[in-house]
GROMACS .gro file of C-alpha atoms in nm:
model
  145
    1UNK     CA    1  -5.519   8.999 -14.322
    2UNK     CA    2  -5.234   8.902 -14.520
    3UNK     CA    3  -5.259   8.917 -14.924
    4UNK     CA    4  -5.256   8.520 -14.982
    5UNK     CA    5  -5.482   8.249 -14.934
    6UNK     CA    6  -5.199   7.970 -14.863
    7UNK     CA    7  -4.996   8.074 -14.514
    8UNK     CA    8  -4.807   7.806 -14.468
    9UNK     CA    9  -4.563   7.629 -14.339
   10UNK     CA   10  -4.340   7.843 -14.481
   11UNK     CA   11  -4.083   7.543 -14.589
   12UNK     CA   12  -4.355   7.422 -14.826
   13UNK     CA   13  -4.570   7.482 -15.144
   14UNK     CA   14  -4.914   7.343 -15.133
   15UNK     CA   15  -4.997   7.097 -15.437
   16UNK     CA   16  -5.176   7.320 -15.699
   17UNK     CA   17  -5.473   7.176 -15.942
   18UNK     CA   18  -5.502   7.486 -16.242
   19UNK     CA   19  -5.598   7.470 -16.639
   20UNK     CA   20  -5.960   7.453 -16.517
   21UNK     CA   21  -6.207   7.657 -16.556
   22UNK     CA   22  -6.398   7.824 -16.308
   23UNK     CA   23  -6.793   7.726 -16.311
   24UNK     CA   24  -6.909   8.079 -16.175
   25UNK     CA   25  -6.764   8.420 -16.048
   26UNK     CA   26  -6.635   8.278 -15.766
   27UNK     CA   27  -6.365   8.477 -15.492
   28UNK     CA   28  -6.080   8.311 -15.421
   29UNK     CA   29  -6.082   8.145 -15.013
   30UNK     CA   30  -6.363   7.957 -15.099
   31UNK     CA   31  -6.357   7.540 -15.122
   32UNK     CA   32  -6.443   7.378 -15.465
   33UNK     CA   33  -6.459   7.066 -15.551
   34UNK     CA   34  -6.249   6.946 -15.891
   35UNK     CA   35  -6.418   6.816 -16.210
   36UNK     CA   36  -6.326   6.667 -16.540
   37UNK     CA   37  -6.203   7.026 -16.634
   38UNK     CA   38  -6.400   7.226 -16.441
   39UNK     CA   39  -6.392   7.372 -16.017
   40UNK     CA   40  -6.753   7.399 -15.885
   41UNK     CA   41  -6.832   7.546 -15.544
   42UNK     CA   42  -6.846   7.292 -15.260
   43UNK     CA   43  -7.183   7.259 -15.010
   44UNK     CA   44  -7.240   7.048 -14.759
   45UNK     CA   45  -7.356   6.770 -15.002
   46UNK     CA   46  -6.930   6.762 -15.121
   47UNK     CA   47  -6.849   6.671 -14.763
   48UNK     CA   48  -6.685   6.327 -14.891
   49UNK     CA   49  -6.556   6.471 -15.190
   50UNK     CA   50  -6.198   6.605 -15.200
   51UNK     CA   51  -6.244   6.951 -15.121
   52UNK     CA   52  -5.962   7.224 -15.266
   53UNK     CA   53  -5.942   7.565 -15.177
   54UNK     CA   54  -5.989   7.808 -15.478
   55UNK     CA   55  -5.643   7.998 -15.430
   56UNK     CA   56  -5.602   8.332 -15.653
   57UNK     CA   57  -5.426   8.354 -15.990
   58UNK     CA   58  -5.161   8.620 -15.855
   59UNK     CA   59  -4.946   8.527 -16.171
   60UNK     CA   60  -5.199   8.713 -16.359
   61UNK     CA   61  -5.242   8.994 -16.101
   62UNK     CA   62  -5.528   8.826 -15.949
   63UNK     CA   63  -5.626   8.967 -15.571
   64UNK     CA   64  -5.757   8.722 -15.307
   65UNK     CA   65  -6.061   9.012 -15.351
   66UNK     CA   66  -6.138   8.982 -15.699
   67UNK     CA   67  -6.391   8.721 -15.807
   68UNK     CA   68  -6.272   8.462 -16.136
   69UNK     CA   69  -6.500   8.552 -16.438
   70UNK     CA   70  -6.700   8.228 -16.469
   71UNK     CA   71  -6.508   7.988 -16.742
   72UNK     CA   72  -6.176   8.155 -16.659
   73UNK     CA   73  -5.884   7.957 -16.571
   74UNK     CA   74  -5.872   7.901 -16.200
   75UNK     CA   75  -5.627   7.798 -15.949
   76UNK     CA   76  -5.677   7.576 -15.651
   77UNK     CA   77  -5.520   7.369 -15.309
   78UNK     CA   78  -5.513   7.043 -15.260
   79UNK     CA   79  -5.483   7.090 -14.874
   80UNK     CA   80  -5.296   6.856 -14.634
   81UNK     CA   81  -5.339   6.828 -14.239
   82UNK     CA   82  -5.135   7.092 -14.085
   83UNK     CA   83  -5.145   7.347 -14.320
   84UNK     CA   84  -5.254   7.703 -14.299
   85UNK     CA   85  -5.525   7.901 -14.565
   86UNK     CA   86  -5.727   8.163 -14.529
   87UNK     CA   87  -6.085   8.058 -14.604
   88UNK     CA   88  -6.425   8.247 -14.635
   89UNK     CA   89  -6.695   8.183 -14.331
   90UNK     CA   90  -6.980   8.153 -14.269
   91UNK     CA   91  -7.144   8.433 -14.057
   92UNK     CA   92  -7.090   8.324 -13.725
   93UNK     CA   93  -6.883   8.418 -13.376
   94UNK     CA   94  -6.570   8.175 -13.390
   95UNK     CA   95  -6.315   8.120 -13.078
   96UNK     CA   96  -5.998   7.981 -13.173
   97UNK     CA   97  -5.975   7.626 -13.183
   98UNK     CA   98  -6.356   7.612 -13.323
   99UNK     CA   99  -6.452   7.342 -13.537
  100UNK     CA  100  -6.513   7.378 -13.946
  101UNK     CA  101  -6.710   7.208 -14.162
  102UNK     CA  102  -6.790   7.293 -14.562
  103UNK     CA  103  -7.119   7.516 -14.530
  104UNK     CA  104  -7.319   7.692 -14.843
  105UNK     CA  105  -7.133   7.919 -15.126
  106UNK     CA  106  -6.809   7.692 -15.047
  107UNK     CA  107  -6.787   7.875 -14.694
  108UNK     CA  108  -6.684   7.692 -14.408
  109UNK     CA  109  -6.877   7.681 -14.033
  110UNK     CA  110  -6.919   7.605 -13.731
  111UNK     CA  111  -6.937   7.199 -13.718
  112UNK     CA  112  -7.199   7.080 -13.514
  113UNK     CA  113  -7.210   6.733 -13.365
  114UNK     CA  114  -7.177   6.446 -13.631
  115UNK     CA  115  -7.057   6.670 -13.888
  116UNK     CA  116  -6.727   6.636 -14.072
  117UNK     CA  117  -6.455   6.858 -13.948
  118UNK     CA  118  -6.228   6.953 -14.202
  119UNK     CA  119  -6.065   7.259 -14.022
  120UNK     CA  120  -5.990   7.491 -13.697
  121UNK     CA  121  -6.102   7.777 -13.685
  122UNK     CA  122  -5.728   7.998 -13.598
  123UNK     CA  123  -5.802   8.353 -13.710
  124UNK     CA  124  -5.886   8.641 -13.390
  125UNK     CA  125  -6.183   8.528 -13.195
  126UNK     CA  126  -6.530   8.714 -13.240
  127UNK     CA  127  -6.846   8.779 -13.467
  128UNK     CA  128  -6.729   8.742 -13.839
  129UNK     CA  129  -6.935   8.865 -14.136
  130UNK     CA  130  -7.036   8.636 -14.398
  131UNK     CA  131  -6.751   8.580 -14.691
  132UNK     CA  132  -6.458   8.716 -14.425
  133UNK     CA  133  -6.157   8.548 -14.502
  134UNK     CA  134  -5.994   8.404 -14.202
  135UNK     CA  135  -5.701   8.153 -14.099
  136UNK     CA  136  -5.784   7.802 -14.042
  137UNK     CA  137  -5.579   7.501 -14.000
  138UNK     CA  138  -5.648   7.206 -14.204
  139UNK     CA  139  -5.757   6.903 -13.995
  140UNK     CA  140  -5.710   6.519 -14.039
  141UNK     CA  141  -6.075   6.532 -14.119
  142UNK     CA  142  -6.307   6.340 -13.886
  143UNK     CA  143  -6.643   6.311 -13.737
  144UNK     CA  144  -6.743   6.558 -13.422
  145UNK     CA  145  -6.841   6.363 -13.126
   0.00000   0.00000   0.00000
C-alpha cells in the first residue's frame, strides 16, 4: 500500500476541511462527518450526511498508521465522484468492483440491497481484515437495487 490516503487523479488536489479537532483517537482512512469545529466518526446513521475522509496530517509528520490524539487538529476530504482514497474496511472478502457503504468505526462495507453506495471497492480481491486500508473509488452515491 502506498503511504497516502488521497491517490488521485494525479492532475488534482482533493478539497481539504482542517483547523478541527479530532473527537477521538481516530486513524486516518476512516470517514467522519464535519461539525461546528469538530470531525466525529461516521456510522451508518451519517449515511445522508456529507461524509469526508479523515486524511493524515503529513505536514506534521503524521503516518496514515498513527491514530490523531483526540482534540488534535485533524485533516480531512471532501471527496468527489471519480476520485481515488484509500479507506479502512470492514472485515469482509471484497472483489473488485464491490459495492461500499459507511459501516461502524467510520469503515466502509459491503452494501447490501437498498443501501447507499458511496464507493467501489478497487483494491486486490480477497478476505480483508478489519481496519485494512484499501483503494476505493468514490461513487456518484446512489441506492443499490
Amino acid at each position: 500500500m502506498a503511504n497516502v490516503i488521497y491517490r488521485g487523479p494525479s492532475n488534482a488536489q482533493p478539497e481539504t476541511v482542517s483547523n478541527k479537532t479530532v473527537a477521538g483517537a481516530y486513524l486516518p482512512g476512516i470517514l467522519v462527518t464535519e461539525g461546528a469545529d469538530t470531525l466525529t466518526v461516521a456510522t451508518a446513521a451519517n449515511i445522508e450526511a456529507d461524509l469526508l475522509i479523515l486524511g493524515n496530517a503529513g505536514f506534521a509528520g503524521q503516518d496514515i498508521e498513527t491514530a490523531y490524539t483526540a482534540g488534535s487538529t485533524g485533516v480531512a476530504y471532501r471527496s468527489r465522484p471519480g476520485e481515488n482514497y484509500q479507506v479502512r474496511l470492514a472485515a469482509a472478502t471484497y472483489a473488485k468492483g464491490d459495492a461500499l457503504t459507511i459501516g461502524a468505526s467510520g469503515y466502509l462495507t459491503s452494501a447490501a440491497a437498498g443501501e447507499r453506495v458511496v464507493a467501489f471497492f478497487d483494491g486486490e480481491a480477497g478476505a480483508i481484515t478489519a481496519g485494512a486500508l484499501q483503494d476505493v473509488r468514490i461513487a456518484n452515491s446512489f441506492n443499490r437495487a
